[in-house]
């Protein structure tokens, strides 16, 4: 209990038990709200699912309509002494229940039949993983060394960073048509959009991280004779490595954001195409299942990288949040 109370104090500390309790509630609370909205008719349910159209010509079984319109249709049929329509309270089709989404989620991993117009969820998501991997790898191969050098060499920073600062304000989707014209319609323009969306931010973030290295460490190393590449590889890079690792974790999340934009150009493929197609046919249980897979894989990847970071840089103590 003391740990829970301390967690609500400014700059307080959270013990292991409290972190576990908060973690469980962080998952349960949204699920409880979603379940209440889905299964308790008095919470929301603004529509009526027609089970029997009665004497109303324009109604069909399985059709959804607003409650006010349904009440009006019932009144009209009663005034005409005709069979009144029947229905049950329901949510809009775009808000399936947790049970429907869970069924779609399980079906994605147990059914071999395609779920979408062209791909199953797992096939579409596997393709998106490849796009993310190559996009972020290419961006990192350019951005990490250039960012470190910009942070360590003021002259290079003066030459590179003004241009990078200009390009980072240009939205990556604006390059979509140009990327298709140059690279074709397949995966290359998608990878290019992710590179454009993350590279310029990566250079500036890593350059800033490099500049934050304790200058007393640089001075002490110079006093001991370190200079040039020796100073860079034996002092600067080891000194910024924990923060560089953290920056890459954050930037990987940005790459996921640009994936959604990237997959809307060129050839239709990937998880974004799957979600768009399923939404077009109102299969919103599959839409939510696909979004859940993105969130689970993204969060799982970040947690694994976080645990590896604690192991790799255990000497780097940070304030426990």
Short mmCIF file of C-alpha atoms in Angstrom, two decimals:
data_model
loop_
_atom_site.label_atom_id
_atom_site.label_comp_id
_atom_site.label_asym_id
_atom_site.label_seq_id
_atom_site.Cartn_x
_atom_site.Cartn_y
_atom_site.Cartn_z
CA UNK A 1 0.00 0.00 0.00
CA UNK A 2 2.89 2.37 0.72
CA UNK A 3 4.20 1.78 -2.81
CA UNK A 4 0.79 2.58 -4.30
CA UNK A 5 0.54 5.77 -2.24
CA UNK A 6 4.09 6.79 -3.16
CA UNK A 7 3.22 6.40 -6.84
CA UNK A 8 0.82 9.34 -6.61
CA UNK A 9 3.36 11.71 -5.05
CA UNK A 10 5.32 14.12 -7.26
CA UNK A 11 8.51 12.34 -8.33
CA UNK A 12 7.58 9.42 -6.09
CA UNK A 13 8.88 5.89 -6.66
CA UNK A 14 6.88 2.83 -7.71
CA UNK A 15 7.82 -0.60 -6.36
CA UNK A 16 7.47 -3.88 -8.25
CA UNK A 17 4.10 -4.83 -6.71
CA UNK A 18 2.59 -1.45 -7.57
CA UNK A 19 3.86 -1.66 -11.15
CA UNK A 20 2.17 -5.05 -11.49
CA UNK A 21 -1.13 -3.74 -10.07
CA UNK A 22 -1.09 -0.71 -12.36
CA UNK A 23 -0.21 -2.94 -15.32
CA UNK A 24 -3.19 -5.25 -14.71
CA UNK A 25 -5.61 -2.32 -14.35
CA UNK A 26 -4.16 -0.64 -17.43
CA UNK A 27 -5.34 -3.66 -19.44
CA UNK A 28 -8.59 -4.35 -17.57
CA UNK A 29 -10.05 -0.83 -17.43
CA UNK A 30 -10.38 -0.28 -21.22
CA UNK A 31 -11.74 -3.84 -21.59
CA UNK A 32 -14.32 -3.25 -18.86
CA UNK A 33 -15.49 0.00 -20.47
CA UNK A 34 -15.67 -1.67 -23.89
CA UNK A 35 -17.58 -4.66 -22.46
CA UNK A 36 -20.04 -2.38 -20.63
CA UNK A 37 -20.74 -0.42 -23.83
CA UNK A 38 -21.09 -3.65 -25.83
CA UNK A 39 -23.11 -5.89 -23.53
CA UNK A 40 -25.21 -3.55 -21.34
CA UNK A 41 -28.05 -2.07 -23.45
CA UNK A 42 -28.77 0.73 -20.97
CA UNK A 43 -25.20 2.11 -21.28
CA UNK A 44 -25.44 3.15 -24.95
CA UNK A 45 -26.92 0.99 -27.77
CA UNK A 46 -28.27 3.92 -29.87
CA UNK A 47 -29.60 1.69 -32.66
CA UNK A 48 -32.05 -1.18 -33.13
CA UNK A 49 -31.20 -4.39 -34.98
CA UNK A 50 -34.31 -5.39 -36.93
CA UNK A 51 -35.38 -9.00 -36.31
CA UNK A 52 -38.83 -8.77 -37.92
CA UNK A 53 -39.74 -5.94 -40.35
CA UNK A 54 -43.46 -6.37 -39.65
CA UNK A 55 -45.61 -4.43 -42.15
CA UNK A 56 -42.97 -1.77 -42.96
CA UNK A 57 -41.84 -2.18 -46.57
CA UNK A 58 -38.45 -0.50 -46.35
CA UNK A 59 -37.23 -2.57 -43.38
CA UNK A 60 -35.32 -5.87 -43.63
CA UNK A 61 -34.18 -8.42 -41.05
CA UNK A 62 -30.58 -7.69 -39.97
CA UNK A 63 -30.88 -3.98 -40.79
CA UNK A 64 -29.84 -1.40 -38.16
CA UNK A 65 -31.59 1.92 -37.63
CA UNK A 66 -31.64 4.67 -35.05
CA UNK A 67 -33.92 4.23 -32.07
CA UNK A 68 -35.97 7.35 -32.86
CA UNK A 69 -36.59 6.17 -36.43
CA UNK A 70 -37.55 2.71 -35.16
CA UNK A 71 -39.99 4.19 -32.65
CA UNK A 72 -41.53 6.27 -35.44
CA UNK A 73 -41.88 3.18 -37.66
CA UNK A 74 -43.58 1.28 -34.83
CA UNK A 75 -46.02 4.17 -34.27
CA UNK A 76 -46.86 4.33 -37.97
CA UNK A 77 -47.60 0.60 -38.11
CA UNK A 78 -49.71 0.77 -34.97
CA UNK A 79 -51.73 3.66 -36.46
CA UNK A 80 -52.35 1.55 -39.58
CA UNK A 81 -53.24 -1.54 -37.52
CA UNK A 82 -50.49 -3.46 -39.28
CA UNK A 83 -47.82 -5.79 -37.78
CA UNK A 84 -45.25 -3.64 -35.98
CA UNK A 85 -41.51 -4.20 -36.61
CA UNK A 86 -39.49 -6.01 -33.98
CA UNK A 87 -35.87 -5.46 -33.01
CA UNK A 88 -33.28 -5.53 -30.27
CA UNK A 89 -31.10 -2.71 -28.98
CA UNK A 90 -27.70 -2.69 -30.68
CA UNK A 91 -24.57 -0.63 -31.19
CA UNK A 92 -23.52 0.70 -34.62
CA UNK A 93 -21.86 -1.87 -36.84
CA UNK A 94 -18.50 -0.11 -36.45
CA UNK A 95 -18.35 -1.07 -32.76
CA UNK A 96 -18.29 -4.89 -32.46
CA UNK A 97 -18.20 -6.51 -29.04
CA UNK A 98 -14.95 -7.79 -27.45
CA UNK A 99 -16.17 -11.36 -28.03
CA UNK A 100 -16.59 -10.80 -31.80
CA UNK A 101 -13.14 -9.22 -32.04
CA UNK A 102 -11.59 -12.03 -30.01
CA UNK A 103 -13.21 -14.58 -32.36
CA UNK A 104 -11.80 -12.75 -35.39
CA UNK A 105 -8.39 -12.57 -33.68
CA UNK A 106 -8.32 -16.32 -32.99
CA UNK A 107 -9.62 -17.06 -36.50
CA UNK A 108 -6.71 -15.09 -37.96
CA UNK A 109 -4.25 -17.63 -36.49
CA UNK A 110 -6.30 -20.82 -36.79
CA UNK A 111 -7.94 -20.53 -40.21
CA UNK A 112 -5.98 -21.13 -43.40
CA UNK A 113 -8.68 -19.56 -45.59
CA UNK A 114 -8.11 -15.94 -46.68
CA UNK A 115 -10.07 -13.53 -44.49
CA UNK A 116 -9.78 -10.48 -46.70
CA UNK A 117 -10.24 -9.69 -50.35
CA UNK A 118 -6.74 -10.95 -51.16
CA UNK A 119 -4.86 -11.84 -47.94
CA UNK A 120 -5.39 -13.17 -44.45
CA UNK A 121 -4.50 -10.95 -41.49
CA UNK A 122 -1.26 -12.81 -40.83
CA UNK A 123 -0.16 -12.70 -44.48
CA UNK A 124 -0.91 -8.97 -44.71
CA UNK A 125 0.82 -8.26 -41.41
CA UNK A 126 3.87 -10.33 -42.38
CA UNK A 127 4.24 -8.21 -45.49
CA UNK A 128 4.01 -5.02 -43.41
CA UNK A 129 6.72 -6.31 -41.05
CA UNK A 130 9.07 -6.64 -44.04
CA UNK A 131 8.32 -3.04 -45.10
CA UNK A 132 8.99 -1.75 -41.59
CA UNK A 133 12.21 -3.76 -41.28
CA UNK A 134 13.78 -2.55 -44.50
CA UNK A 135 12.59 1.04 -44.09
CA UNK A 136 13.93 1.41 -40.56
CA UNK A 137 17.15 -0.46 -41.36
CA UNK A 138 17.98 1.82 -44.30
CA UNK A 139 17.06 4.89 -42.26
CA UNK A 140 19.27 3.77 -39.36
CA UNK A 141 22.25 2.93 -41.58
CA UNK A 142 22.22 6.54 -42.78
CA UNK A 143 20.76 8.41 -39.83
CA UNK A 144 22.69 6.96 -36.90
CA UNK A 145 26.25 7.60 -38.14
CA UNK A 146 25.28 10.96 -39.64
CA UNK A 147 23.54 12.01 -36.43
CA UNK A 148 26.52 11.02 -34.28
CA UNK A 149 28.92 12.92 -36.56
CA UNK A 150 26.67 16.00 -36.60
CA UNK A 151 26.59 15.94 -32.80
CA UNK A 152 30.35 15.53 -32.52
CA UNK A 153 31.51 17.80 -35.39
CA UNK A 154 30.10 21.36 -35.22
CA UNK A 155 31.22 22.11 -38.79
CA UNK A 156 29.32 19.14 -40.23
CA UNK A 157 26.29 20.07 -38.15
CA UNK A 158 26.31 23.59 -39.66
CA UNK A 159 26.41 22.09 -43.17
CA UNK A 160 23.83 19.31 -42.72
CA UNK A 161 21.31 20.30 -40.07
CA UNK A 162 19.73 23.36 -41.79
CA UNK A 163 18.78 21.20 -44.78
CA UNK A 164 17.61 18.35 -42.54
CA UNK A 165 15.59 20.83 -40.48
CA UNK A 166 13.88 21.99 -43.69
CA UNK A 167 13.06 18.51 -44.95
CA UNK A 168 11.72 17.26 -41.63
CA UNK A 169 8.86 19.74 -41.90
CA UNK A 170 7.81 18.29 -45.24
CA UNK A 171 5.19 15.60 -44.60
CA UNK A 172 6.34 12.19 -45.83
CA UNK A 173 3.03 11.50 -47.68
CA UNK A 174 3.83 14.49 -49.92
CA UNK A 175 6.62 12.39 -51.43
CA UNK A 176 4.23 9.55 -52.31
CA UNK A 177 3.59 10.42 -55.97
CA UNK A 178 7.29 11.22 -56.48
CA UNK A 179 8.34 7.92 -54.87
CA UNK A 180 5.99 5.95 -57.13
CA UNK A 181 7.24 7.81 -60.22
CA UNK A 182 10.88 7.06 -59.38
CA UNK A 183 10.70 3.65 -57.69
CA UNK A 184 7.64 2.00 -59.27
CA UNK A 185 4.44 0.76 -57.68
CA UNK A 186 5.61 -2.16 -55.55
CA UNK A 187 7.31 -2.15 -52.15
CA UNK A 188 10.14 0.29 -52.90
CA UNK A 189 8.04 3.50 -52.60
CA UNK A 190 6.54 2.23 -49.32
CA UNK A 191 10.02 1.66 -47.90
CA UNK A 192 11.06 5.09 -49.20
CA UNK A 193 8.18 6.80 -47.35
CA UNK A 194 9.24 5.17 -44.07
CA UNK A 195 12.86 6.22 -44.68
CA UNK A 196 11.80 9.80 -45.43
CA UNK A 197 9.50 9.89 -42.41
CA UNK A 198 12.13 8.72 -39.92
CA UNK A 199 15.54 9.67 -41.35
CA UNK A 200 15.44 13.44 -40.83
CA UNK A 201 14.07 13.12 -37.30
CA UNK A 202 16.66 10.44 -36.59
CA UNK A 203 19.58 12.66 -37.59
CA UNK A 204 18.44 15.56 -35.40
CA UNK A 205 17.49 13.45 -32.37
CA UNK A 206 20.75 11.49 -32.37
CA UNK A 207 22.82 14.64 -32.97
CA UNK A 208 21.16 16.22 -29.94
CA UNK A 209 21.81 13.08 -27.87
CA UNK A 210 25.48 13.15 -28.89
CA UNK A 211 25.81 16.80 -27.80
CA UNK A 212 24.45 15.94 -24.36
CA UNK A 213 27.47 13.77 -23.58
CA UNK A 214 29.24 15.10 -20.49
CA UNK A 215 31.93 17.43 -21.85
CA UNK A 216 34.12 16.78 -18.81
CA UNK A 217 34.44 13.21 -20.14
CA UNK A 218 35.70 14.57 -23.48
CA UNK A 219 38.16 16.90 -21.75
CA UNK A 220 39.50 14.11 -19.54
CA UNK A 221 39.94 11.83 -22.55
CA UNK A 222 41.80 14.53 -24.48
CA UNK A 223 44.06 15.07 -21.49
CA UNK A 224 44.91 11.36 -21.61
CA UNK A 225 45.77 11.62 -25.31
CA UNK A 226 42.59 10.47 -27.03
CA UNK A 227 41.69 12.25 -30.27
CA UNK A 228 40.12 11.73 -33.69
CA UNK A 229 38.58 8.32 -34.36
CA UNK A 230 39.95 6.97 -31.07
CA UNK A 231 38.02 9.63 -29.16
CA UNK A 232 34.92 8.98 -31.26
CA UNK A 233 34.85 5.17 -31.00
CA UNK A 234 36.23 4.72 -27.47
CA UNK A 235 34.63 7.65 -25.64
CA UNK A 236 31.79 9.33 -27.53
CA UNK A 237 29.91 6.29 -28.88
CA UNK A 238 30.19 4.20 -25.67
CA UNK A 239 29.13 7.28 -23.69
CA UNK A 240 25.94 7.92 -25.68
CA UNK A 241 25.07 4.27 -26.38
CA UNK A 242 22.29 3.89 -23.74
CA UNK A 243 20.57 7.10 -24.87
CA UNK A 244 21.13 6.19 -28.52
CA UNK A 245 19.45 2.83 -27.88
CA UNK A 246 16.47 4.61 -26.25
CA UNK A 247 16.19 7.01 -29.21
CA UNK A 248 16.04 4.10 -31.63
CA UNK A 249 13.22 2.51 -29.64
CA UNK A 250 11.20 5.73 -29.89
CA UNK A 251 11.99 6.22 -33.58
CA UNK A 252 10.92 2.65 -34.35
CA UNK A 253 7.46 3.63 -33.08
CA UNK A 254 7.44 6.54 -35.54
CA UNK A 255 8.23 4.09 -38.35
CA UNK A 256 5.04 2.17 -37.50
CA UNK A 257 3.08 5.41 -37.82
CA UNK A 258 4.45 6.06 -41.30
CA UNK A 259 3.68 2.47 -42.34
CA UNK A 260 -0.03 3.29 -42.47
CA UNK A 261 0.65 6.15 -44.88
CA UNK A 262 3.20 4.20 -46.92
CA UNK A 263 0.88 1.29 -47.62
CA UNK A 264 -1.75 3.55 -49.15
CA UNK A 265 0.45 4.24 -52.18
CA UNK A 266 1.52 1.98 -55.02
CA UNK A 267 0.42 -1.65 -55.09
CA UNK A 268 -2.30 -2.51 -52.58
CA UNK A 269 -0.82 -4.81 -49.96
CA UNK A 270 -0.06 -5.04 -46.28
CA UNK A 271 -2.08 -4.59 -43.13
CA UNK A 272 -3.38 -1.14 -44.13
CA UNK A 273 -4.85 -2.55 -47.34
CA UNK A 274 -6.41 -5.38 -45.33
CA UNK A 275 -7.97 -2.94 -42.85
CA UNK A 276 -9.29 -0.71 -45.64
CA UNK A 277 -10.88 -3.63 -47.46
CA UNK A 278 -12.46 -5.07 -44.32
CA UNK A 279 -13.88 -1.67 -43.36
CA UNK A 280 -15.32 -1.29 -46.89
CA UNK A 281 -17.25 -4.56 -46.44
CA UNK A 282 -18.17 -3.60 -42.83
CA UNK A 283 -16.23 -6.51 -41.31
CA UNK A 284 -15.23 -4.38 -38.38
CA UNK A 285 -14.39 -7.36 -36.18
CA UNK A 286 -11.51 -8.09 -38.57
CA UNK A 287 -10.55 -4.39 -38.57
CA UNK A 288 -10.26 -4.34 -34.78
CA UNK A 289 -8.41 -7.68 -34.79
CA UNK A 290 -5.85 -6.32 -37.28
CA UNK A 291 -5.40 -3.15 -35.23
CA UNK A 292 -4.97 -5.26 -32.09
CA UNK A 293 -2.22 -7.29 -33.78
CA UNK A 294 -0.37 -4.08 -34.69
CA UNK A 295 -0.63 -2.84 -31.11
CA UNK A 296 0.37 -6.16 -29.55
CA UNK A 297 3.39 -6.63 -31.80
CA UNK A 298 4.46 -2.99 -31.42
CA UNK A 299 4.13 -3.03 -27.63
CA UNK A 300 5.71 -6.48 -27.38
CA UNK A 301 8.68 -5.38 -29.48
CA UNK A 302 9.18 -2.28 -27.36
CA UNK A 303 8.98 -4.30 -24.12
CA UNK A 304 11.56 -6.81 -25.40
CA UNK A 305 13.86 -3.99 -26.47
CA UNK A 306 13.35 -2.35 -23.08
CA UNK A 307 14.32 -5.54 -21.23
CA UNK A 308 17.36 -5.97 -23.47
CA UNK A 309 18.27 -2.34 -22.78
CA UNK A 310 18.17 -2.94 -19.02
CA UNK A 311 20.46 -5.95 -19.50
CA UNK A 312 22.88 -4.26 -21.89
CA UNK A 313 23.09 -0.99 -19.94
CA UNK A 314 22.45 -2.09 -16.38
CA UNK A 315 25.03 0.45 -15.22
CA UNK A 316 22.84 3.26 -16.55
CA UNK A 317 20.46 3.98 -13.70
CA UNK A 318 17.41 6.08 -14.47
CA UNK A 319 14.59 7.45 -12.37
CA UNK A 320 12.02 4.69 -12.08
CA UNK A 321 8.67 5.92 -13.43
#
